[in-house]
Coordinates of C-alpha atoms in Angstrom, one line a residue:
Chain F
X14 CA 72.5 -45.0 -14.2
X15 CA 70.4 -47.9 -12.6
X16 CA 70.2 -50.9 -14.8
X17 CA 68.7 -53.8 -14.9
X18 CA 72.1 -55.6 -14.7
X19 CA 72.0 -54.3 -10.8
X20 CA 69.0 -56.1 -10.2
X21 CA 70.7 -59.4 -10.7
X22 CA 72.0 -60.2 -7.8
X23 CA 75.4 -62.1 -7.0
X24 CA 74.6 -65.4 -5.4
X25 CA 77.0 -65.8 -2.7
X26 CA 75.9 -69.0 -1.9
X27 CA 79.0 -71.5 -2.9
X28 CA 79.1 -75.5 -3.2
X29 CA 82.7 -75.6 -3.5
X30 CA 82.0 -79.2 -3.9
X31 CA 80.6 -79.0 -6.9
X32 CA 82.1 -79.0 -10.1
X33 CA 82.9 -75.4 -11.9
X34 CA 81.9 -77.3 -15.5
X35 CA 79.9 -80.6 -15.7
X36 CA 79.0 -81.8 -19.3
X37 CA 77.1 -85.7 -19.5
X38 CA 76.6 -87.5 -22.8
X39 CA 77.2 -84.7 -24.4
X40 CA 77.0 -85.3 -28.4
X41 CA 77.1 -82.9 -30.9
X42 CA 76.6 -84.3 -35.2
X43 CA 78.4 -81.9 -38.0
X44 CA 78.5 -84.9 -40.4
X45 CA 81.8 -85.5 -41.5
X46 CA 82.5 -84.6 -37.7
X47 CA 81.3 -85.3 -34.4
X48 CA 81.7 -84.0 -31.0
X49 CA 81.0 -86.9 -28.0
X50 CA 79.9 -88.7 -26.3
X51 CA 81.2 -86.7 -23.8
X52 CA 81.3 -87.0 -20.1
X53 CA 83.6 -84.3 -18.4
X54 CA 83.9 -82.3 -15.7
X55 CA 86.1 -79.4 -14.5
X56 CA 86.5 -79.0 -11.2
X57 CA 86.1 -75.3 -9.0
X58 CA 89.2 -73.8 -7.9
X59 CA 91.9 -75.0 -10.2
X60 CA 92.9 -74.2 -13.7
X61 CA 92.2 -76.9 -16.2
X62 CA 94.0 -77.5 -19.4
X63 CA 91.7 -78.3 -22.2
X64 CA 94.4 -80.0 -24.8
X65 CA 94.0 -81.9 -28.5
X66 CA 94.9 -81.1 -31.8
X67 CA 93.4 -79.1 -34.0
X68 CA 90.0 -79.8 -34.9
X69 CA 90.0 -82.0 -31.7
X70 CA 86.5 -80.7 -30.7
X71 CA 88.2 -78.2 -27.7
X72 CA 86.6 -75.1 -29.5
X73 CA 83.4 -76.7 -30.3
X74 CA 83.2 -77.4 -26.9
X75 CA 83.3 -73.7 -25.7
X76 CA 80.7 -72.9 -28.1
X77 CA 78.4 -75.3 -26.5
X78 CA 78.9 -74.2 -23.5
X79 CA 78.0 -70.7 -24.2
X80 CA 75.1 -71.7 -26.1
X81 CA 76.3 -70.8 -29.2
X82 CA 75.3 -74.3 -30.8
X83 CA 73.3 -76.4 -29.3
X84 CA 73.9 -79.9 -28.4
X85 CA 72.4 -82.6 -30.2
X86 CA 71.8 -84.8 -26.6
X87 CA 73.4 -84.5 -23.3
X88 CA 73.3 -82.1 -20.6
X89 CA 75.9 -79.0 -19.6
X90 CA 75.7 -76.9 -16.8
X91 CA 78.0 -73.8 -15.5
X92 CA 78.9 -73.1 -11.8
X93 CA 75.9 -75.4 -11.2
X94 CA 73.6 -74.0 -13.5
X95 CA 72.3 -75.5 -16.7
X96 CA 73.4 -74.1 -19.6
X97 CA 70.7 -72.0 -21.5
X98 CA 69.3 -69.0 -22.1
X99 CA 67.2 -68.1 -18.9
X100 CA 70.3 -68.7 -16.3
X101 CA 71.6 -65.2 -17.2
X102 CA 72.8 -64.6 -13.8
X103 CA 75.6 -67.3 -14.5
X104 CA 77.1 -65.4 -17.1
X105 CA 78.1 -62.4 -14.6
X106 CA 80.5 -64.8 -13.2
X107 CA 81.7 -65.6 -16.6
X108 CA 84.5 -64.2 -18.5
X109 CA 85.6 -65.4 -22.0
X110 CA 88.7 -64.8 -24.1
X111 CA 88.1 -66.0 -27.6
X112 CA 91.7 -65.8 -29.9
X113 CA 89.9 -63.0 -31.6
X114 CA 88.6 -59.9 -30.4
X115 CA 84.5 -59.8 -30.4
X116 CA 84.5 -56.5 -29.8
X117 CA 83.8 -54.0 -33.3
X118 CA 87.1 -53.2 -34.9
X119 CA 86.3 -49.6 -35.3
X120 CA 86.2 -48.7 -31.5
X121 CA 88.1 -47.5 -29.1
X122 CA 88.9 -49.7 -26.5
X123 CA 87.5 -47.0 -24.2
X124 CA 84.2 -47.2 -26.0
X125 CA 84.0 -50.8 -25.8
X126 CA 84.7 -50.5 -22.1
X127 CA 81.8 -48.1 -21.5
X128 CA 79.8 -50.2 -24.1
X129 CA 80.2 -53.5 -21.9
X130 CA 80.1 -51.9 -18.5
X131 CA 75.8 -51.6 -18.5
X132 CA 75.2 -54.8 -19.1
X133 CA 77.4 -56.1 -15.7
X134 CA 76.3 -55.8 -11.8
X135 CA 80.1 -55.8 -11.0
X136 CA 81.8 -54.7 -13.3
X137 CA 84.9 -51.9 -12.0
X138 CA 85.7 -49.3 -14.5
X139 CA 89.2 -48.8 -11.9
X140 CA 90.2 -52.4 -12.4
X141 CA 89.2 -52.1 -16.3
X142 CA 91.7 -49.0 -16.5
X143 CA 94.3 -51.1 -13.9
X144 CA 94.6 -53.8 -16.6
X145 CA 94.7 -51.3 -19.2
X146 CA 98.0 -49.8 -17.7
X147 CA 99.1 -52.9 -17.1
X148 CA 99.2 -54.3 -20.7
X149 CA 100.0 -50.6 -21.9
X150 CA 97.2 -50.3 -23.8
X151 CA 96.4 -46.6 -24.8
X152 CA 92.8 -45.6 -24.2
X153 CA 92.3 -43.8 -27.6
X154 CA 93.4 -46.3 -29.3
X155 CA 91.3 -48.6 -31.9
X156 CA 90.8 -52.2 -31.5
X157 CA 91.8 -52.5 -35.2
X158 CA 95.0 -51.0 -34.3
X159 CA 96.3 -53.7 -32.1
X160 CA 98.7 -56.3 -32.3
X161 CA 97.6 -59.9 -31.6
X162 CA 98.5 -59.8 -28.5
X163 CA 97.6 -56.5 -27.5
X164 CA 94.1 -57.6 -28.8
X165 CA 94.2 -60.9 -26.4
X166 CA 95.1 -58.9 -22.8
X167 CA 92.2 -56.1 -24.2
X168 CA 90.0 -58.9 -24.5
X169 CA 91.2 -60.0 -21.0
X170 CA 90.4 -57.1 -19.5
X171 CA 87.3 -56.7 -20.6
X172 CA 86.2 -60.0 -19.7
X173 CA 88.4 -60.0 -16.1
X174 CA 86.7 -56.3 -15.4
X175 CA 83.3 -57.3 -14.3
X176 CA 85.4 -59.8 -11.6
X177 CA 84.2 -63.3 -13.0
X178 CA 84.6 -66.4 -11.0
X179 CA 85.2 -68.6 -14.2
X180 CA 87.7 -67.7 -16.9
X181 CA 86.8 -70.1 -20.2
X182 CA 90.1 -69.4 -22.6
X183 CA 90.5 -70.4 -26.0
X184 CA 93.9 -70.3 -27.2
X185 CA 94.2 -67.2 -25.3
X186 CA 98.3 -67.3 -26.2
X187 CA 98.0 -68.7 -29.4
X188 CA 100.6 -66.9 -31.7
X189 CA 102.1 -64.6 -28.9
X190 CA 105.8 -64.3 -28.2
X191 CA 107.1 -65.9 -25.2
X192 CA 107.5 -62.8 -23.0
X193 CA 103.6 -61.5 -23.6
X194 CA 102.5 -65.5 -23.1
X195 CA 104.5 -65.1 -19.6
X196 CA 102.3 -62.1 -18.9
X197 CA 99.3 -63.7 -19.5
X198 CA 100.2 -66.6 -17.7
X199 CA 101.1 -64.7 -14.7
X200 CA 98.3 -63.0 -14.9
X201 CA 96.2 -66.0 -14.9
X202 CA 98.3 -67.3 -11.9
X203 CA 97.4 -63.7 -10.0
X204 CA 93.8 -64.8 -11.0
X205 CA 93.7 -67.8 -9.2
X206 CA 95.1 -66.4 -6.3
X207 CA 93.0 -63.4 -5.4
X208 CA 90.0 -66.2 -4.9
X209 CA 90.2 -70.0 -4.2
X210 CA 86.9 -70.3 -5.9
X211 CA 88.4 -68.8 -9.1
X212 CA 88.4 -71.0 -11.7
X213 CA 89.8 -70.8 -16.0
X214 CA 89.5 -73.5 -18.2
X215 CA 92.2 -73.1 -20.6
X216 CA 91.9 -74.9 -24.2
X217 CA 95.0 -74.8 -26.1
X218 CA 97.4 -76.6 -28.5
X219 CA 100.5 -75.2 -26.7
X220 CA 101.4 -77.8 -23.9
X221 CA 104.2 -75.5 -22.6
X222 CA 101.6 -73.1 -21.0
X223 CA 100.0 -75.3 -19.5
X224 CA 102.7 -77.5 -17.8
X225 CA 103.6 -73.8 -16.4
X226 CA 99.9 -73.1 -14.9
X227 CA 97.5 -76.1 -14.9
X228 CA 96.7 -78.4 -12.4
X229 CA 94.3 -80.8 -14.1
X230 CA 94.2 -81.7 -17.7
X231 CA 92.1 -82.9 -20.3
X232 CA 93.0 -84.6 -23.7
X233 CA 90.5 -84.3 -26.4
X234 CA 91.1 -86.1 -30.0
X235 CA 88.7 -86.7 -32.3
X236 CA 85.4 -85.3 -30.3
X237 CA 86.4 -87.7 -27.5
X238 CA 88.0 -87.5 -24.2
X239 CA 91.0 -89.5 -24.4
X240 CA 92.5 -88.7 -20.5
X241 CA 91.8 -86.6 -17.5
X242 CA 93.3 -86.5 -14.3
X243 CA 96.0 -83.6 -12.7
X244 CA 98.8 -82.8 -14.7
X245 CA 101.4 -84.8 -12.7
X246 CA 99.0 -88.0 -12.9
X247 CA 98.3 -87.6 -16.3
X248 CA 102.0 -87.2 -17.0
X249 CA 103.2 -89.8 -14.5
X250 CA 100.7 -92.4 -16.7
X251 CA 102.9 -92.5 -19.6
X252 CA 106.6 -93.2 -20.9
X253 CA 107.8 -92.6 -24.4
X254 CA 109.7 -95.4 -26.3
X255 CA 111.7 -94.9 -29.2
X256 CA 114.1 -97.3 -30.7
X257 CA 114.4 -99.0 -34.4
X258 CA 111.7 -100.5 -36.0
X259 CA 113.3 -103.9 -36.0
X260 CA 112.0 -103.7 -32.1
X261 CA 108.8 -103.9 -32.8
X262 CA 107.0 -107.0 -32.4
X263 CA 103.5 -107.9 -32.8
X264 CA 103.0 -107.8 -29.6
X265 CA 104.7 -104.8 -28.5
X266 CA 102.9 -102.7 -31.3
X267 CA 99.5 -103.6 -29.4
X268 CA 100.8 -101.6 -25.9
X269 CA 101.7 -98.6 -28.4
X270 CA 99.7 -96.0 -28.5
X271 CA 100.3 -93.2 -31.3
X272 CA 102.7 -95.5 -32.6
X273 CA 105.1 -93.2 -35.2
X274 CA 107.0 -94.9 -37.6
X275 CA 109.8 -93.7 -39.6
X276 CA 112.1 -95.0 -42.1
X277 CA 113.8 -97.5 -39.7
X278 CA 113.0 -95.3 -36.0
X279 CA 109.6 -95.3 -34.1
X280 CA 108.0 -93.5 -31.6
X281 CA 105.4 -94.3 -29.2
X282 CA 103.4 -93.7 -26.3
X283 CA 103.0 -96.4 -23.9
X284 CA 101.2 -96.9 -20.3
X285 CA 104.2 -96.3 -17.5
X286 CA 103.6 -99.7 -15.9
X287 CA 104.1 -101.3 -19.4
X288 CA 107.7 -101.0 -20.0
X289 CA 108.6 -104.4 -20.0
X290 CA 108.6 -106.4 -23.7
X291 CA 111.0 -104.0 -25.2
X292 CA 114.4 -105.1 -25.6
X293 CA 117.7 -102.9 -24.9
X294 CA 118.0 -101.5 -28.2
X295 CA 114.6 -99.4 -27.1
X296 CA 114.9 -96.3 -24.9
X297 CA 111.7 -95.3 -22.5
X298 CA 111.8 -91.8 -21.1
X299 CA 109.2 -90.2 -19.0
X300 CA 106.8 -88.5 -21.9
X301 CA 106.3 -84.6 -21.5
X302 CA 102.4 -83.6 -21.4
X303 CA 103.2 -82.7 -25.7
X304 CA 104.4 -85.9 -26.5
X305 CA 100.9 -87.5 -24.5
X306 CA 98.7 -85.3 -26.1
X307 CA 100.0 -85.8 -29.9
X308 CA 100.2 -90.0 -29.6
X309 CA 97.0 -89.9 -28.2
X310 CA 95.7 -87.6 -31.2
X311 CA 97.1 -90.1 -33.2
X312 CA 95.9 -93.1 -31.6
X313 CA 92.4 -94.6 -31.9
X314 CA 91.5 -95.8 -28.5
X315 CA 89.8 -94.0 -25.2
X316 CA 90.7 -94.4 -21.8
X317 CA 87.9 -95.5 -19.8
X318 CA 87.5 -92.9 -17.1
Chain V
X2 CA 62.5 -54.4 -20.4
X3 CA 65.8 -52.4 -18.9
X4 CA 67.9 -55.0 -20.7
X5 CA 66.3 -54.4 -24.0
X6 CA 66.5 -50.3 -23.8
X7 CA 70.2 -51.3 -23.0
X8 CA 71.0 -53.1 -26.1
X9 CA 68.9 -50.7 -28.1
X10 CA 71.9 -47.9 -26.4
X11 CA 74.6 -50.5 -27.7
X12 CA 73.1 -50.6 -30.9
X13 CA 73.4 -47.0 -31.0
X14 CA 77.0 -46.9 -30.1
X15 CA 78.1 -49.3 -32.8
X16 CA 76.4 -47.3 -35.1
X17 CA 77.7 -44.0 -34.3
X18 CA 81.1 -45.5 -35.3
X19 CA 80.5 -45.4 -39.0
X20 CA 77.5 -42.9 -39.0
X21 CA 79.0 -39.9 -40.8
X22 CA 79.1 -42.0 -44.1
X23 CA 75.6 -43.1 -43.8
X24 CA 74.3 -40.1 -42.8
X25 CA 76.3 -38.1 -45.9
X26 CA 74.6 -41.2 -48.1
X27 CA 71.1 -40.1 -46.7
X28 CA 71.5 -36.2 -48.1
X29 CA 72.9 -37.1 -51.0
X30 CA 70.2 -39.5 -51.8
X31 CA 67.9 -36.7 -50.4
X32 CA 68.5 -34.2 -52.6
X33 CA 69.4 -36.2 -56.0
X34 CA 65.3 -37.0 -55.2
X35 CA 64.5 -33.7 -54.3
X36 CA 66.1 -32.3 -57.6
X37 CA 64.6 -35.4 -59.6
X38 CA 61.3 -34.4 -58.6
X39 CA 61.4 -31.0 -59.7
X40 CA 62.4 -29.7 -56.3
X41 CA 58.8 -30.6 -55.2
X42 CA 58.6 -30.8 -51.4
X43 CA 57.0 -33.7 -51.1
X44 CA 59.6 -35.8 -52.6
X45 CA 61.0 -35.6 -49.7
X46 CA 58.7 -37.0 -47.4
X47 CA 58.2 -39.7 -49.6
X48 CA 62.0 -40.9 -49.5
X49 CA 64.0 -39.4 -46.0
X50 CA 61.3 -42.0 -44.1
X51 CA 62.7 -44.9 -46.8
X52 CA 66.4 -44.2 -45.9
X53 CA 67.1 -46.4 -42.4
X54 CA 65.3 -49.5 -45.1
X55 CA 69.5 -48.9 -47.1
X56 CA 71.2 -49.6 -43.7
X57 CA 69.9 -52.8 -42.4
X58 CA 72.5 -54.7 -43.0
X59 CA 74.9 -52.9 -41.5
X60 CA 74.0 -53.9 -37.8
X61 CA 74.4 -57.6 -39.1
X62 CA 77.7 -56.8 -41.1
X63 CA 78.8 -55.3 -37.5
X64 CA 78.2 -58.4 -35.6
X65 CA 80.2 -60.4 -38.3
X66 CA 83.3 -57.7 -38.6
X67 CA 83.4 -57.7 -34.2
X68 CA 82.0 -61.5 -34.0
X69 CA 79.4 -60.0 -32.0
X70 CA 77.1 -63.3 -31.9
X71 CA 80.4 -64.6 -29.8
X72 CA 79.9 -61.3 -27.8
X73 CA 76.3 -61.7 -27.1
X74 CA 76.6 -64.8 -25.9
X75 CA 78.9 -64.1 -23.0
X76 CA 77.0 -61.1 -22.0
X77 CA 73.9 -61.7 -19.6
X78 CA 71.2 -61.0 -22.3
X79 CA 69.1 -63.6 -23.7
X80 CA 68.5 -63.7 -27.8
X81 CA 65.9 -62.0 -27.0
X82 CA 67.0 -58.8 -25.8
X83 CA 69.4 -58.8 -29.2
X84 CA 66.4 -59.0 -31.7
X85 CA 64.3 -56.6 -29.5
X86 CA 66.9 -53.8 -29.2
X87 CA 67.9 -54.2 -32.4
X88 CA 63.9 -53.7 -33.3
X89 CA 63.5 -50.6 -30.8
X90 CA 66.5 -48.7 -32.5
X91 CA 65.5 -49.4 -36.1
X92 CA 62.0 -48.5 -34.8
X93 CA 63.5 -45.3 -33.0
X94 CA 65.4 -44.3 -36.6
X95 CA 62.4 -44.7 -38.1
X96 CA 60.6 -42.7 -36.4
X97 CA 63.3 -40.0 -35.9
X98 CA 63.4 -39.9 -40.5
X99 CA 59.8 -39.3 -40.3
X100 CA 60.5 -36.4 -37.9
X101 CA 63.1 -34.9 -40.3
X102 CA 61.0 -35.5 -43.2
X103 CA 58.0 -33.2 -41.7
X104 CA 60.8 -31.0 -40.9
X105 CA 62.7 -31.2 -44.0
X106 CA 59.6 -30.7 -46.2
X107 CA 58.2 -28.0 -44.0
X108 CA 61.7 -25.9 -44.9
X109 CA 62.1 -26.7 -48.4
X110 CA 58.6 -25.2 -49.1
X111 CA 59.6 -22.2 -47.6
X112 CA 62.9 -21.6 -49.0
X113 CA 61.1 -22.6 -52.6
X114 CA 57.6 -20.8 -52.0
X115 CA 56.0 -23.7 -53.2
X116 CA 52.9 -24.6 -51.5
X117 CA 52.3 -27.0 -49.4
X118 CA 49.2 -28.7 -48.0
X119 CA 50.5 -29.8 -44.2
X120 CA 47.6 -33.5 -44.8
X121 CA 49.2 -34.4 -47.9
X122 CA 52.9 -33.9 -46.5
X123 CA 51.7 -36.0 -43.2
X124 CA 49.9 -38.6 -45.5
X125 CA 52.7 -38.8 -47.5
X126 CA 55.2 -39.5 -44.4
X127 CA 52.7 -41.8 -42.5
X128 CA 52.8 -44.1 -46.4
X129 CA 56.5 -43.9 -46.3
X130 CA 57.0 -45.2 -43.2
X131 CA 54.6 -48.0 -43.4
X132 CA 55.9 -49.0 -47.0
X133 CA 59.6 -48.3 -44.9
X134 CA 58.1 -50.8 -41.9
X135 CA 56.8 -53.6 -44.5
X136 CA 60.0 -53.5 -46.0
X137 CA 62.4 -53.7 -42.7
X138 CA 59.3 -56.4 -41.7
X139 CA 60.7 -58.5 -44.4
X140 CA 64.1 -57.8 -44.6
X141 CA 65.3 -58.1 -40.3
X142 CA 64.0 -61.8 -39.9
X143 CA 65.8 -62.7 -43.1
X144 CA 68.9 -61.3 -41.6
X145 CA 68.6 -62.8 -38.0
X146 CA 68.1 -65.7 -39.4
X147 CA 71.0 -65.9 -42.1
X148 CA 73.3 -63.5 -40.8
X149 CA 74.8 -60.9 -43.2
X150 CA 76.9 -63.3 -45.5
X151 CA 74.3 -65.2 -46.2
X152 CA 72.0 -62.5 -46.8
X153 CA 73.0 -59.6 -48.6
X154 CA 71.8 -59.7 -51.4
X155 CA 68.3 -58.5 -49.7
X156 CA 70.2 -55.1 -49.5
X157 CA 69.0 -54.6 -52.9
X158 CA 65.3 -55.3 -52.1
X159 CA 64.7 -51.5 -50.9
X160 CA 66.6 -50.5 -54.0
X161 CA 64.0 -51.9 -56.6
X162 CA 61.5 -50.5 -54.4
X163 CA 62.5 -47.3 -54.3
X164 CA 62.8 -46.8 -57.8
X165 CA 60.0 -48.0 -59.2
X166 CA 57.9 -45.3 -58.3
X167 CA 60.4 -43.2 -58.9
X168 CA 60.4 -45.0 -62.7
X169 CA 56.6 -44.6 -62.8
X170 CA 56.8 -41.0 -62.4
X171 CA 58.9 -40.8 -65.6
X172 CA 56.4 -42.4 -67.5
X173 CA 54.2 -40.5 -69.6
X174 CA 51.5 -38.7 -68.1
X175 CA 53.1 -40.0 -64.5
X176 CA 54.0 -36.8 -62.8
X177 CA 50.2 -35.2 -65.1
X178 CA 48.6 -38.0 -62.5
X179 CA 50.5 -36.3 -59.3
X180 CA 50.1 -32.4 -60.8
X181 CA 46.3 -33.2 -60.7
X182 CA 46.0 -34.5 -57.8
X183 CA 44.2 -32.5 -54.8
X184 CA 44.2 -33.5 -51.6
X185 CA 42.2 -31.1 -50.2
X186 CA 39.2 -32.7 -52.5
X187 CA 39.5 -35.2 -49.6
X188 CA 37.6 -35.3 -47.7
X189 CA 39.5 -35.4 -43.6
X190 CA 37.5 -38.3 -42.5
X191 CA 39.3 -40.5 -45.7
X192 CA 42.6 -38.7 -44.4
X193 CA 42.1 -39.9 -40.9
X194 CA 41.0 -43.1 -41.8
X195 CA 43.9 -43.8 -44.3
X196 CA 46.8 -42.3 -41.7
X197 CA 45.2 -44.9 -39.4
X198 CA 45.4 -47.3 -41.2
X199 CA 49.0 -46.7 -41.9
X200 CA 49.9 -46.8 -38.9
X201 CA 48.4 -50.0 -38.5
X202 CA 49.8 -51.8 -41.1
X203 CA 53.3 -50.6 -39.6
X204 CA 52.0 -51.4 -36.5
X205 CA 51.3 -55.5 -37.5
X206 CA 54.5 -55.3 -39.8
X207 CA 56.7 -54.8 -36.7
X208 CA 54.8 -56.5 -34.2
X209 CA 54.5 -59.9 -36.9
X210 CA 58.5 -59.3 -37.9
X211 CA 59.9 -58.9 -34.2
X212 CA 57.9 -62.3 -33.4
X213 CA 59.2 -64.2 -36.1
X214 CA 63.2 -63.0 -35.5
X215 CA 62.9 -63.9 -32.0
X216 CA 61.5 -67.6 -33.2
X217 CA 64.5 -67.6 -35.6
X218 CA 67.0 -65.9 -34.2
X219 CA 67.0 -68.4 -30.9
X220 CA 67.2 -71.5 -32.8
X221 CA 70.5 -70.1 -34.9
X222 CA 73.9 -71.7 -34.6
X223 CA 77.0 -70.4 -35.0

């Protein structure tokens, strides 16, 4: 069956140069919450952590970028193309994996398989079933029927089946255990391979996955972008201190960030080169990417970018 | 135009997932009117064409159960293409209850032996579905534009509709007024003139509706 999906052609036509994802002054106003300004950028060919808390924006973000809201100022564009409604030939090199299925509960995921495959040029009913054996899912069997994570890798396979060049993710392994997480993350890792020009943004809360699979990271809190950079530099930015509060001085509690204070402990984040001013009784360790991500959620400032 | 038909075939496969209840709704509804109406025949061309107006909600329930909006927007199909299919297979249900109703009416007559004049069961249908078109008219831009949670309390809309003339007809000297009245006193140039019109008020009705959901269903947030 000819459709019109087969009249939109692939453009093969790459700037591997530019960005996969490029968002500029992006705001978006709920009121008692607001998303930007936001400048950001995600670049082709890697995987990209999008990290924050919850309620960070990292969600809200996604939904802009589909075009499910719509930005109160600022501009987005997708694999070069502006984000909107007439640039549907974008969205065939587009796969999304929401933490919920979007897919009716009462099919089979064989029906929503055949009822998704019209509406792609490329989509391959062989590497649709592929996946399917590979995750063990059962043909016949109802998306209402499925375990979390059996609904996240059918929700992967629909979305990886039409062969997308960008993978958006949101909290794709959010409440799995850690052996189906390590499928998915291998499976994201195969992703990238098969194509340098591949590309997932990956928005999660869990730090863990993403010290496995990213290469580039970016920290939301509060709406804004509070670092960016490869994981290793963001990483390599940062030292935790701890030590007892009697440490702390007035001037030492301005080159905390996310300071954390306890009944007579504290935690902090501070800048790697910024270790001096602390006295013996404080100990600095290299900070993990989770320990970056929750001071900063905590903390008030941005880093200029 | 390809992309719309497509969506109108989605449409059709979401629905065919929980048809069998709706459909056994239908008959039952069908013949409870059939029988309320003294088994007259042309009770039934007044309400099959009035059925699809009890089920608009469900497409809009579906997209909230599957978080279909969230689906739309990753597949290549503007807005557009969503309210349009979704107008071409209401449009094609409707059509397809007027089809049963002729059909429906034609074989009740003959199983009763009750007469039946073919322009007044035609009349009938053609009034059906245009009171059936005004109704979906007003109820799918309400629903594009709210979503089902918002809206559902316009599922009863149809339902006061509906019985009102069947309330009428209880009244004294209501079903005296339909006894006595002959269509073949008519004369066919009124008949023409009326099914025409019909048509053209369903005609507007859908044409003004599917305009103002695309207006309002683009400018929705989720």
């Amino acid at each position: 069956m000819n459709t019109s999906a087969d009249s939109r052609r692939f453009n093969p036509v790459l700037n591997t140069d530019a960005p996969a994802i490029k968002v500029t002054d992006l705001v978006r106003d709920f009121g008692r919450f607001q998303l930007g300004p936001l400048d950001l950028s995600i670049p082709a060919g890697y995987v990209t952590g999008l990290v924050g808390a919850n309620g960070a924006g990292k969600t809200t973000l996604l939904k802009l970028l589909l075009g499910l809201q719509t930005a109160d100022a600022g501009n987005m564009s997708l694999l070069g193309q502006p984000v909107g409604d007439n640039n549907l030939a974008v969205r065939e090199d587009i796969g999304v994996v929401f933490d919920a299925p979007f897919v009716l509960p009462d099919w089979t995921i064989s029906a929503a398989g055949k009822a998704l495959a019209p509406f792609y040029s490329r989509w391959d009913t062989a590497l649709f079933e592929a996946l399917l054996n590979r995750f063990h899912l059962t043909q016949s069997a109802q998306v209402k029927s499925l375990s979390r994570g059996e609904s996240t890798k059918l929700m992967l396979a629909l979305a990886m089946s039409h062969q997308p060049r960008l993978l958006l993710l949101d909290e794709p392994t959010s409440g799995l255990d850690p052996a189906t997480r390590r499928d998915l993350l291998d499976l994201f890792a195969e992703f990238m391979a098969a194509d340098a020009n591949h590309t997932i943004l990956f928005s999660t809360h869990l730090t863990s996955d993403l010290e496995r699979i990213a290469d580039h990271i970016r920290v939301l809190s509060h709406g804004r972008l509070v670092e960016a950079g490869t994981l290793d530099e963001v990483v390599e930015r940062y030292a935790i201190v701890r030590g007892p509060r009697r440490a702390l001085t007035p001037k030492n509690r301005t080159a905390i960030c996310g300071l954390h204070e306890r009944t007579d402990i504290f935690d902090g984040l501070i800048a790697a080169a910024d270790t001096s001013g602390f006295g013996l009784d404080v100990v600095i360790d290299p900070a993990t990417l989770d320990d970056i991500v929750v001071h900063l959620s905590t903390a008030e400032a941005e880093v200029s970018l | 135009m390809t992309d719309t038909m497509g969506f109108a075939r989605f449409e059709l496969t979401s629905f065919r997932v929980n048809a069998w209840p709706m459909i056994l709704m239908s008959a039952l509804v069908a013949v409870m009117t059939w029988v309320s109406s003294r088994q007259e025949p042309i009770g039934l061309a007044a309400v099959v064409p009035l059925l699809p107006v009890f089920f608009v909600t469900y497409p809009f329930l579906t997209d909230e159960r599957g978080q279909h909006d969230l689906l739309y927007a990753t597949l290549p199909i503007r807005r557009q293409t969503v309210v349009l299919g979704r107008y071409i297979f209401f449009l094609a249900i409707q059509l397809a209850s007027g089809i049963l109703a002729l059909g429906l009416v034609a074989a009740t007559a003959a199983a009763t032996g009750r007469s039946l004049d073919p322009r007044l069961a035609a009349l009938a249908t053609m009034a059906s579905l245009a009171a059936g078109s005004v109704l979906l008219a007003i109820q799918l831009p309400l629903l594009f534009w709210l979503g089902f949670a918002k809206s559902r309390w316009i599922a009863l809309l149809p339902m006061l509709v509906f019985l009102t003339p069947v309330a009428l007809m209880q009244l004294p000297g209501g079903q005296v007024r339909f006894d006595s009245f002959d269509p073949t006193a008519l004369p066919p140039d009124f008949l023409l003139a009326a099914g025409g019109a019909l048509l053209s008020v369903s005609a507007v009705a859908w044409v003004v509706s599917a305009l103002v959901s695309v207006r309002v269903y683009a400018g929705r947030r989720f």
